[in-house]
Short mmCIF file of C-alpha atoms and ligand atoms in Angstrom, two decimals:
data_model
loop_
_atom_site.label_atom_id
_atom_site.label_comp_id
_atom_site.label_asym_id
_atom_site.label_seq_id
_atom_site.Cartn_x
_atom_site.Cartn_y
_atom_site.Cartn_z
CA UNK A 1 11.62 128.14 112.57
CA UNK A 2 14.64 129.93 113.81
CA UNK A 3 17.39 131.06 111.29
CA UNK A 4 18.92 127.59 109.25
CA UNK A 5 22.99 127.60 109.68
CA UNK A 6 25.39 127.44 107.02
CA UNK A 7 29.34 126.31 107.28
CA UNK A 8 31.57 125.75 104.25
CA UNK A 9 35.08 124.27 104.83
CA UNK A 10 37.03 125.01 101.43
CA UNK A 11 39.98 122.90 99.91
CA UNK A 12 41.90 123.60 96.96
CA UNK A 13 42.00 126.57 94.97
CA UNK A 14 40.98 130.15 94.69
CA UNK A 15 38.73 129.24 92.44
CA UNK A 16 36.99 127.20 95.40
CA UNK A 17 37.78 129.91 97.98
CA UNK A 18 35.23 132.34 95.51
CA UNK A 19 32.97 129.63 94.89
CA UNK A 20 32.54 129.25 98.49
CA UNK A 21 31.67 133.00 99.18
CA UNK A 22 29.21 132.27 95.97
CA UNK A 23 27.62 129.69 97.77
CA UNK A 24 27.17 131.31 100.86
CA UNK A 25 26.47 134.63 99.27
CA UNK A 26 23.20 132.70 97.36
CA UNK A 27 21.90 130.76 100.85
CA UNK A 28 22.17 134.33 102.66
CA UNK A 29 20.41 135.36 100.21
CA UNK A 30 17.62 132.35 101.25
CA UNK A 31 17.88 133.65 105.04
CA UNK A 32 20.78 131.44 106.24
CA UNK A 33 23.48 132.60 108.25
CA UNK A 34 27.05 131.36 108.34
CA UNK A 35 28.84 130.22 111.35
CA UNK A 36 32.36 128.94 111.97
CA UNK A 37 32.14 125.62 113.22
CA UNK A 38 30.27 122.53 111.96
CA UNK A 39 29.17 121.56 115.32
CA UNK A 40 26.60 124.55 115.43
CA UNK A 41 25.74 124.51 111.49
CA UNK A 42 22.05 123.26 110.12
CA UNK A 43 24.03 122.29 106.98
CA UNK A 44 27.05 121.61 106.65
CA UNK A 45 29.69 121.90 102.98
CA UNK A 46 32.52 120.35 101.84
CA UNK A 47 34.11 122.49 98.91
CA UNK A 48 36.56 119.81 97.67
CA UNK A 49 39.39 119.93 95.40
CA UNK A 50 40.31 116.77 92.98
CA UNK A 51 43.96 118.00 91.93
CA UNK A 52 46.06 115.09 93.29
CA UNK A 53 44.72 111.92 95.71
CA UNK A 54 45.97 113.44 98.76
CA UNK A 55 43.51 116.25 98.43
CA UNK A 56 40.88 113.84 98.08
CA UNK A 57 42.04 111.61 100.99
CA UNK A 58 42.07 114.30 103.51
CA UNK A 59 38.18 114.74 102.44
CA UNK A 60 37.08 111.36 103.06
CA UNK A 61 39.01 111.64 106.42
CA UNK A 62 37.60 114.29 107.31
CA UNK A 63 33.80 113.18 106.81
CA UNK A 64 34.78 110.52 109.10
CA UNK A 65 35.96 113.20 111.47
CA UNK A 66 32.92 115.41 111.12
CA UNK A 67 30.38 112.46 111.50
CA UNK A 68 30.95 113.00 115.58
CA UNK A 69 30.36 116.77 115.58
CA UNK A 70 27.87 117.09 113.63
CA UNK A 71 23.98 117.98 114.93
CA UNK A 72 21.89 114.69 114.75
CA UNK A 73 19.21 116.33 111.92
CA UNK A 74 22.40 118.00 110.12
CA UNK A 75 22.85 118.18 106.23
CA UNK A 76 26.96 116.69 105.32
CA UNK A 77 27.54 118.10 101.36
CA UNK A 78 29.84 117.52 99.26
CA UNK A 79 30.49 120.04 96.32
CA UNK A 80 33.52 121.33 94.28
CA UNK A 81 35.61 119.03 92.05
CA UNK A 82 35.63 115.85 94.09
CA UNK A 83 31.80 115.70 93.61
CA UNK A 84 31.99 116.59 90.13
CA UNK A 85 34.20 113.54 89.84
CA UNK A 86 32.82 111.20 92.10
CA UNK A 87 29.22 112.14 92.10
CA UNK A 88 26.98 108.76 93.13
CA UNK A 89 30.08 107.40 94.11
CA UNK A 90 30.19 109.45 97.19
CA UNK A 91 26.64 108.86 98.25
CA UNK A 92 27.36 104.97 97.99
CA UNK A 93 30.57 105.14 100.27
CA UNK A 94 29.59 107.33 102.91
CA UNK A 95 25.74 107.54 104.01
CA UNK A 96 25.96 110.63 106.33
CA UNK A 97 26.37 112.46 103.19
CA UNK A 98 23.07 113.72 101.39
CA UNK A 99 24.19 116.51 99.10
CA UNK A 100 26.10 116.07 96.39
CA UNK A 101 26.86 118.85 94.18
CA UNK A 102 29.63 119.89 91.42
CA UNK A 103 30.58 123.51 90.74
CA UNK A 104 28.14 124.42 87.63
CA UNK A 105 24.83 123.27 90.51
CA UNK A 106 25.09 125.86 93.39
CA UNK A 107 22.38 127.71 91.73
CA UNK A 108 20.09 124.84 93.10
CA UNK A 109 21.51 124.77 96.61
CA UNK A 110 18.57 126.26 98.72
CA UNK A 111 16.47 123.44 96.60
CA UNK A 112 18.77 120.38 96.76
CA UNK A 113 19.28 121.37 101.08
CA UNK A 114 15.66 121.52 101.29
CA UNK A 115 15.38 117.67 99.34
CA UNK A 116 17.90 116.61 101.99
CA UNK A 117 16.52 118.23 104.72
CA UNK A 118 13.40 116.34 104.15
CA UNK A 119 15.57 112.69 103.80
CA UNK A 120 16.47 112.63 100.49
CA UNK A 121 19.66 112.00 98.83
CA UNK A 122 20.29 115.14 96.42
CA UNK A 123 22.85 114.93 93.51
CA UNK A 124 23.18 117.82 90.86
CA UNK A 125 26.30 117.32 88.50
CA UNK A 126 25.30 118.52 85.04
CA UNK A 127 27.63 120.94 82.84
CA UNK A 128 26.18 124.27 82.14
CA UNK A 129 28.17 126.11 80.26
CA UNK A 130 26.14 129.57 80.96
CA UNK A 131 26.70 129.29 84.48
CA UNK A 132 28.47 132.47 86.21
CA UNK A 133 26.25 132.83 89.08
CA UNK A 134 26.16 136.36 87.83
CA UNK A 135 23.36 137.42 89.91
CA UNK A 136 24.49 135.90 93.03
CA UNK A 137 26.28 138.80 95.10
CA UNK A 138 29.18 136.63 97.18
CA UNK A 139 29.55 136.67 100.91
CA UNK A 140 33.01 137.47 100.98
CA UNK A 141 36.01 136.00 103.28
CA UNK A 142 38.45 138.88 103.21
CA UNK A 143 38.10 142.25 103.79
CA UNK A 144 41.55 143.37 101.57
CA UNK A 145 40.98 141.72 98.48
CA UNK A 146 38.83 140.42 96.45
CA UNK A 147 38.58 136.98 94.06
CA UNK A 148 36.74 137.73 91.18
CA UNK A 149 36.00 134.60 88.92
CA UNK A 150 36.40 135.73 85.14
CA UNK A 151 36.48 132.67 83.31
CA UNK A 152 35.38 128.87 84.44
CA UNK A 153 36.40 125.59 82.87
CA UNK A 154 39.61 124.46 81.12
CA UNK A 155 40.00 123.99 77.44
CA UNK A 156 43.45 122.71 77.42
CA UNK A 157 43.96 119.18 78.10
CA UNK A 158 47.49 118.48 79.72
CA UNK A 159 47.96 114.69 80.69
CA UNK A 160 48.12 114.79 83.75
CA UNK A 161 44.85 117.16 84.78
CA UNK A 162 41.90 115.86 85.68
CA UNK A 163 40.35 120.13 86.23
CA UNK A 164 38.44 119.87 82.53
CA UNK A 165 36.67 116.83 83.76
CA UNK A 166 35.50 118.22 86.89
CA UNK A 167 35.29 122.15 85.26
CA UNK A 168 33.91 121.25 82.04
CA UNK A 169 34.66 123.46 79.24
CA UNK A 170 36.09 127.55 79.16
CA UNK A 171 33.55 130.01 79.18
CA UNK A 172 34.46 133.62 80.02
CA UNK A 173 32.01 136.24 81.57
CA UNK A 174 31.51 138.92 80.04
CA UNK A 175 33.56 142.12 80.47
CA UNK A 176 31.35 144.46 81.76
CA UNK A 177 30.09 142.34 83.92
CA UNK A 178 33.69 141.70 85.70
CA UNK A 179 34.23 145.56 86.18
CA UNK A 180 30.48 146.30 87.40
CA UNK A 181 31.67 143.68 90.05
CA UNK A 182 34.61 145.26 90.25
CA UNK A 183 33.00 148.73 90.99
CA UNK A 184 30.77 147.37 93.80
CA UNK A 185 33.81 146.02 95.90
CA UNK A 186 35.90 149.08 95.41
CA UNK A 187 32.79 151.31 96.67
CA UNK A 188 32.29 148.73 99.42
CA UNK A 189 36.11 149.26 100.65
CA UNK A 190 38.14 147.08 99.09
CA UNK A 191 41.41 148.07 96.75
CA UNK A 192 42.71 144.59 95.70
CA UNK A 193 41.29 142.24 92.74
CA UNK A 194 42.58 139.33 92.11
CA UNK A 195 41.11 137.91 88.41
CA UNK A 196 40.60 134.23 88.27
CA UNK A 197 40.57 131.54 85.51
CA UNK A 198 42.04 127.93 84.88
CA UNK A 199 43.69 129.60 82.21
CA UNK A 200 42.88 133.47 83.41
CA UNK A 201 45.15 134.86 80.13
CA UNK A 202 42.93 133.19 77.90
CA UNK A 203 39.87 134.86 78.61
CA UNK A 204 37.69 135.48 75.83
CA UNK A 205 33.77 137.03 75.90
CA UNK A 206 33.58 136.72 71.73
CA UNK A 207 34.45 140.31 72.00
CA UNK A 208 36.88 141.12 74.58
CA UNK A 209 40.02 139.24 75.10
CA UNK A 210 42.43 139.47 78.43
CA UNK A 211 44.34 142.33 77.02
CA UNK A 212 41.02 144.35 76.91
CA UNK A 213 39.76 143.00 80.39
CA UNK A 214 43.44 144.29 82.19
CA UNK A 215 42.45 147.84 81.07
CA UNK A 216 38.83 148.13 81.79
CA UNK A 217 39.03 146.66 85.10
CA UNK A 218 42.44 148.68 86.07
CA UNK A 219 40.14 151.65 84.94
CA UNK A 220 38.01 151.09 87.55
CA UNK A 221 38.33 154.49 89.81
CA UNK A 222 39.71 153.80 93.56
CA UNK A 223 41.15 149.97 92.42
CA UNK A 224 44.90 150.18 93.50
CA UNK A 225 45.87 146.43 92.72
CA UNK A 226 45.10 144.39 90.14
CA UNK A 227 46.50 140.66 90.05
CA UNK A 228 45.31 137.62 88.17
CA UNK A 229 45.77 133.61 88.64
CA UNK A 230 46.88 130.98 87.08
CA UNK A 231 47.96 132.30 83.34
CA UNK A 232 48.86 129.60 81.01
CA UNK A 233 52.40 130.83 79.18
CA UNK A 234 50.83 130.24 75.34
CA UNK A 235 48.67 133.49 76.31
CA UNK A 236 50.72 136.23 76.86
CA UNK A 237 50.46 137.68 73.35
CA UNK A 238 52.19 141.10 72.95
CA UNK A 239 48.67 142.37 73.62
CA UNK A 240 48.02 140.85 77.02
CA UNK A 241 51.85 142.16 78.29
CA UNK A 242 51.79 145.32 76.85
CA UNK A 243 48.36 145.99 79.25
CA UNK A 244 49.96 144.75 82.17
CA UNK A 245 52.99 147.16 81.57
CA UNK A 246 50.56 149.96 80.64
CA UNK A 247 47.69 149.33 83.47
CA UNK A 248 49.39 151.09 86.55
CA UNK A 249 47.45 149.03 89.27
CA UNK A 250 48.42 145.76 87.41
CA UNK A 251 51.11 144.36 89.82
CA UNK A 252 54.58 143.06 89.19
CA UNK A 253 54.19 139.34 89.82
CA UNK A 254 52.83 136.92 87.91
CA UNK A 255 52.47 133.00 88.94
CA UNK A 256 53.70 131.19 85.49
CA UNK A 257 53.08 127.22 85.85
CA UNK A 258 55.93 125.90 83.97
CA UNK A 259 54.88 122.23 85.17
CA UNK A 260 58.87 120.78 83.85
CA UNK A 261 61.74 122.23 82.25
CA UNK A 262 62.16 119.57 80.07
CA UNK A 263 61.07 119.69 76.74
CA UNK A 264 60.37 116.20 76.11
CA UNK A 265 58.21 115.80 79.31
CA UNK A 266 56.66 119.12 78.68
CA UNK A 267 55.53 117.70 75.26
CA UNK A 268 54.46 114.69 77.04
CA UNK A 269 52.38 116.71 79.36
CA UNK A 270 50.57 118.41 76.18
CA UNK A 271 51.49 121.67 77.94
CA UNK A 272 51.79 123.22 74.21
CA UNK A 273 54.89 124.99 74.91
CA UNK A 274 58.94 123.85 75.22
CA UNK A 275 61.46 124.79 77.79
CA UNK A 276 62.66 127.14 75.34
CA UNK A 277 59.32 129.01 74.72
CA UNK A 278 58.41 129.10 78.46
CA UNK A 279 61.98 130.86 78.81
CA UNK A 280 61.18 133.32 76.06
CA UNK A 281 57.53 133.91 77.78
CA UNK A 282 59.29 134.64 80.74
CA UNK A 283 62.15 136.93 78.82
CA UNK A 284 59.20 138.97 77.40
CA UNK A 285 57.97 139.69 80.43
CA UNK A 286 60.63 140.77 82.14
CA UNK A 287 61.64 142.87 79.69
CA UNK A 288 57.83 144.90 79.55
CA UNK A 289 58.14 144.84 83.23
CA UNK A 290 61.10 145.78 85.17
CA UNK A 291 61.37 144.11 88.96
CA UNK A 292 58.66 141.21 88.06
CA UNK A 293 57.93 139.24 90.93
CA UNK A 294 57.80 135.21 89.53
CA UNK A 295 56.31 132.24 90.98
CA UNK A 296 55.42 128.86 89.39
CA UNK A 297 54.23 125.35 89.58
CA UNK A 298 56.23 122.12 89.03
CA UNK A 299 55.18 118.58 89.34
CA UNK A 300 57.96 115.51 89.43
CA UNK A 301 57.72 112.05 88.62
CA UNK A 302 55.49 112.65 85.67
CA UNK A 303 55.38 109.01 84.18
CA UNK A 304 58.85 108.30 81.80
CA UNK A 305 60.20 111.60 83.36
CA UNK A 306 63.84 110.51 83.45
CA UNK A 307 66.81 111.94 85.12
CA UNK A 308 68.35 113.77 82.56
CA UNK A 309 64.62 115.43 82.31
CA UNK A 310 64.59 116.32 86.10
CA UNK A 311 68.27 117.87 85.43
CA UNK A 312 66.34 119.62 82.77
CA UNK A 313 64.04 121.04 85.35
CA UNK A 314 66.65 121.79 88.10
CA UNK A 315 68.53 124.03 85.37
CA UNK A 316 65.09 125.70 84.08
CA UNK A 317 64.63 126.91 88.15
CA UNK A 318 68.12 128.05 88.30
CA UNK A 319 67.73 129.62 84.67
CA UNK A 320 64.74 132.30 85.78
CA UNK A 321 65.44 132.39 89.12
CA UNK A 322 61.94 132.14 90.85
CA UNK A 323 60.83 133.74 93.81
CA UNK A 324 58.87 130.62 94.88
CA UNK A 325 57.50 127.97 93.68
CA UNK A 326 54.69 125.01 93.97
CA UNK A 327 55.81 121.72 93.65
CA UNK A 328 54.07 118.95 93.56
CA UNK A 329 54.67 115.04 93.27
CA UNK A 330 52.87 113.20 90.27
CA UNK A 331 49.35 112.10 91.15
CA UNK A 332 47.44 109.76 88.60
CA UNK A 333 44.09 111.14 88.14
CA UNK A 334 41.21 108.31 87.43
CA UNK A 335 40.12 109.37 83.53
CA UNK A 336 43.27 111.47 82.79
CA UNK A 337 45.90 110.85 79.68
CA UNK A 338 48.60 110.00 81.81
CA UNK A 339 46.81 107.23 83.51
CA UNK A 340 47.24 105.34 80.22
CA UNK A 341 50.68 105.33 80.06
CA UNK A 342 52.52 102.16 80.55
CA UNK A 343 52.67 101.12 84.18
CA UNK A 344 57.00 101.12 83.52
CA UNK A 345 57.18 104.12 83.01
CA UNK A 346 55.88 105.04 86.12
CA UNK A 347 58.78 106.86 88.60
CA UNK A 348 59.21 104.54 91.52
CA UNK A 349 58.34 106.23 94.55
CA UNK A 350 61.53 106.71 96.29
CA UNK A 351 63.15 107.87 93.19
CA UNK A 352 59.89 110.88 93.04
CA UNK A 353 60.75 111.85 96.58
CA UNK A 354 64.45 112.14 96.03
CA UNK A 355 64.16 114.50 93.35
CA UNK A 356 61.10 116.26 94.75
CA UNK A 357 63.38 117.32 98.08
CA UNK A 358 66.69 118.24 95.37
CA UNK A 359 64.00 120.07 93.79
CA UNK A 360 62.61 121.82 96.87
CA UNK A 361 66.53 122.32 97.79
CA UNK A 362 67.37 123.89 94.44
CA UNK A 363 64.14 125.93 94.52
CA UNK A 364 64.45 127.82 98.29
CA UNK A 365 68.48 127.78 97.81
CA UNK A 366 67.23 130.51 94.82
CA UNK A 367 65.00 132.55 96.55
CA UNK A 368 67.48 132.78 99.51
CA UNK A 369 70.17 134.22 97.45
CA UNK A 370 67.70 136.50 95.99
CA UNK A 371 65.92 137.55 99.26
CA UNK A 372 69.10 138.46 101.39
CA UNK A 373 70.06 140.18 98.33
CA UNK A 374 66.70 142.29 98.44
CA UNK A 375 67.51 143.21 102.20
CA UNK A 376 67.57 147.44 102.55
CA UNK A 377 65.41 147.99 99.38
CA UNK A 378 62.20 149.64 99.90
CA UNK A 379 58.52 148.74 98.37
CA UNK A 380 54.69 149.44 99.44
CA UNK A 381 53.20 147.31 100.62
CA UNK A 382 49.17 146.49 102.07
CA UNK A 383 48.55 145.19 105.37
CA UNK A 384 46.15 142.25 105.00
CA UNK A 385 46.20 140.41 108.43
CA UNK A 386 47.70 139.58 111.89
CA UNK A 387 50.91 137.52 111.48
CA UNK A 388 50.68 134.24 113.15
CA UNK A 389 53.60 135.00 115.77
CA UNK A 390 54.29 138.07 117.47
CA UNK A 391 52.54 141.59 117.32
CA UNK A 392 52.75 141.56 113.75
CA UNK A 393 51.17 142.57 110.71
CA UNK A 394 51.47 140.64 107.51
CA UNK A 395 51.54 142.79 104.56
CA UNK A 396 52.10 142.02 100.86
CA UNK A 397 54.14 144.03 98.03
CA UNK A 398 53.12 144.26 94.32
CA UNK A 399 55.60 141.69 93.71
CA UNK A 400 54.08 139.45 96.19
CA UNK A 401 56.80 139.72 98.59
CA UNK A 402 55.33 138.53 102.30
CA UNK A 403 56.42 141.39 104.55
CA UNK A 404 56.00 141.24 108.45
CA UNK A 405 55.51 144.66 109.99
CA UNK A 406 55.05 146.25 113.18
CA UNK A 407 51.61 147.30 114.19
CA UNK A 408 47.76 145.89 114.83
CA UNK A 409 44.97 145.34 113.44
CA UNK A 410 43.75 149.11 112.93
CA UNK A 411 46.30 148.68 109.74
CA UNK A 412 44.24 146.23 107.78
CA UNK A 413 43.81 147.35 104.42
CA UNK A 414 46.22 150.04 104.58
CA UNK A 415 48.85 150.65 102.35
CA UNK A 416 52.58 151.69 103.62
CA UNK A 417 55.80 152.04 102.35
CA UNK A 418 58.41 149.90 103.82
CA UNK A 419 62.47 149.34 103.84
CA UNK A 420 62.70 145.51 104.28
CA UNK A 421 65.36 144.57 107.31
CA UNK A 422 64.98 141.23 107.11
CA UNK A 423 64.38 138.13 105.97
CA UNK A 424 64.58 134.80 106.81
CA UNK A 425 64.99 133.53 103.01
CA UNK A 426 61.52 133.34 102.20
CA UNK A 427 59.42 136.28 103.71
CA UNK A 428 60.63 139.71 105.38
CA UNK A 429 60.46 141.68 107.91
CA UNK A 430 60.06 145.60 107.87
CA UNK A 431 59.87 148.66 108.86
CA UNK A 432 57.37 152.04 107.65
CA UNK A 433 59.25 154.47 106.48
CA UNK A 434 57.84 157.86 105.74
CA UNK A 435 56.08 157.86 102.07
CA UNK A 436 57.67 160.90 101.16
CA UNK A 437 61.48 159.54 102.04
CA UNK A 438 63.58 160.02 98.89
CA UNK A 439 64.67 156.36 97.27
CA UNK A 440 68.49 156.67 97.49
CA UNK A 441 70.02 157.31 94.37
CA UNK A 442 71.90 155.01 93.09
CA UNK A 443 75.25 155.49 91.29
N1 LIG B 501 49.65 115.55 89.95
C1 LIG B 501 50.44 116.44 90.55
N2 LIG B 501 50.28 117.77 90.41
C2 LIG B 501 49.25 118.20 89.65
N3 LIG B 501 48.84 119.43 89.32
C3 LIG B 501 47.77 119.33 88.52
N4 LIG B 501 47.47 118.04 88.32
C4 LIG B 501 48.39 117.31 89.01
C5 LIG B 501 48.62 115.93 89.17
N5 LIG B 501 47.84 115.01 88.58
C6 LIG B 501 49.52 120.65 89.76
C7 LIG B 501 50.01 121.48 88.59
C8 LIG B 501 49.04 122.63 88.58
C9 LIG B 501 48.73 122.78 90.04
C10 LIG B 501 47.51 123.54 90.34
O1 LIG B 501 48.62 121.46 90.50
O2 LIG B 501 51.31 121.92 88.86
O3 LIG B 501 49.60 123.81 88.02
FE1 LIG B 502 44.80 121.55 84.16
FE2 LIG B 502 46.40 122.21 82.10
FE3 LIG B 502 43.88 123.28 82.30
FE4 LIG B 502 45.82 124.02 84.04
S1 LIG B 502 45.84 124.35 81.78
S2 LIG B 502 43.69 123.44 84.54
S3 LIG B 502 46.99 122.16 84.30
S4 LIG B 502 44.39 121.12 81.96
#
């Protein structure tokens, strides 16, 4: 038989993106090859994300879509947190699909394609709280930087989530085990390493907390950048921010969910923390590192949120001053806390979008003022791929700054350093200047 075909269409998070290149690291492994369209593809993936019900819809639309491309004697799988959730559920409603499987089961997946390949209906959604695929070597996507998964699962339980049902329980790997990874994709070229975990500050291997993990992978000889995603703000102990100040490839960003600014809804949310604690997390940092780059999440219409809460919010963004931000509109999750709130207190639609766009308003107003402000200052930067218009590069600073660039694709994975000339509010444009040029001195 000639060589089976593999093609994996990701949604959601990072955390997907890596357990994608997983997947398709373990079926190479098997003698598959990947290919970039479904309509040539043996077998064909869904890595779905469960987060809000829009994620999900565009998934079942989308297996509608793909029923008219795909080969007649094809295998349609779902895995990732939408099968985790839905499991049978999704075999029932759609009957192209014959693989069902939820992000502890890719282990399995050369056995549960070869059940459907023979007619069978496959589902694997079982917990295992060992799982870390750790001696599946991932295919990866990008050539600059690489995801490395550190921890899996969520052990908090805000109201709203639904990730601990379709994650299961924290479990960290263990430390050496993240910087032997981290070893083989500096050797094979790469510079970047971007740590991930539900709760990535949390990390614990019953020896080693995050604190420990920041210095033995920043160690790591040839690594220039080390990020992580998505911290939770009741981890950054003194420990965990004195490494980042101390570990020189650590970068200056860090993406701090702060989910509301209101105390009240925050407490509602079980998010552990008040507005005045997230503002003394962020304080802290800033302080241990000058010229932190800071991005965060925010959700509106979280049932009972009320408008003096939203106000709360609106003054919380204009309070730190983020660079960017994620916002989302409430989603009731099937299972979740939230769901069992009573249906009043629910945030009438037109009410959610009103604040959402005074929200987005507030949010981009910020990180205008602070961008044209930025205009003239210099930074390095790497080059990680074409920009979408023109003959440019896009390139990224510590900070996380998006910087368009002159150049082609020879650059990739090159670092330069840069005086910004640009911007239109939310990224930049810029130009190399020579690495040697003396910063001017300011008075
Ligand atoms: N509704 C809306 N946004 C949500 N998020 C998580 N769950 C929900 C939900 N039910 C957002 C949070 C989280 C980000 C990944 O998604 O802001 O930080
Ligand atoms: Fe969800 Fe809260 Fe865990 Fe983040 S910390 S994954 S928002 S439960």
């Amino acid at each position: 038989m000639s060589q089976p075909t593999v093609f994996i269409e990701t949604y959601g998070c990072q955390m997907n993106v890596s357990d994608s290149e997983l997947m398709l690291g373990k079926l190479a492994a098997e003698g598959y090859a990947a290919v970039q369209s479904p309509e040539a593809a043996d077998v064909v993936l869904l890595n779905t994300c469960a987060i809000r019900e829009h994620a999900e819809t565009r998934v079942i639309g989308r297996l509608t879509e793909l029923r008219r491309f795909l080969k007649p004697d094809a295998v349609l799988g779902v895995t990732g947190c939408m099968a985790q959730r839905l499991g049978p559920r999704l075999l029932d409603s759609d009957s192209r699909v014959s693989l069902v499987i939820g992000p502890d089961g890719y282990r399995a997946l050369p056995l549960l394609i070869e059940g459907a390949r023979k007619g069978e209906r496959m589902i694997a959604t079982d917990f295992d709280l060992e799982e870390h695929y750790e001696d599946v070597q991932a295919s990866r996507f990008d050539g600059v930087k690489a995801w490395i998964p550190v921890q899996r699962g969520c052990d908090y339980r805000c109201t709203y989530c639904i990730v601990p049902f379709t994650r299961g329980s924290e479990r960290s790997r263990r430390l050496e085990d993240v910087v032997r990874e981290t070893q083989r994709v500096v050797a094979e070229g790469l510079t970047e390493v971007v740590l991930l975990g539900q709760t990535v500050n949390s990390y614990h291997d019953g020896a080693r907390g995050f604190a420990d993990l920041l210095r033995a992978v920043g160690a790591v000889p040839g690594l220039r950048r080390l990020r992580f995603t998505s911290p939770h703000p009741n981890d950054f102990s003194d420990g965990v921010i004195g490494a980042m100040a101390d570990v020189d490839a650590v970068c200056e960003h860090v993406h701090l969910p702060m989910q509301s600014g209101s105390s009240r809804t925050l407490r509602r949310m079980l998010r552990r923390y008040s507005r005045e604690e997230y503002l003394d997390c962020v304080a802290r940092l800033r302080v241990a590192i000058p010229g932190l780059g800071l991005t965060t999440d925010i959700i509106v219409g979280f049932p009972g949120e009320t408008d003096e809460d939203f106000r709360e919010t609106l003054s919380a963004v204009r309070e730190v001053g983020f660079d960017d931000a994620f916002m989302f509109k409430f989603s009731a999750r099937e299972g979740t806390p939230a769901t069992r709130l009573p249906a009043e207190m629910t945030v009438p639609g037109d009410l959610v979008d009103a604040r959402f766009d005074e929200l987005l308003k507030t949010v981009r107003g910020i990180a205008r003022d602070r961008n044209f402000r930025r205009v003239g200052e210099r930074c390095e930067v790497l080059v990680e791929k074409e920009a979408r218009k023109g003959e440019l590069m896009q390139a990224r600073s510590r900070e996380f700054r998006t910087v368009l660039i002159p150049g082609d694709k020879r650059m990739i994975g090159q670092y330069h350093h840069v005086e910004l000339t640009g911007t239109t509010g939310s990224t930049f444009t810029g130009q190399i200047v020579r690495e040697r040029t003396p910063l001017p001195v300011s008075s």
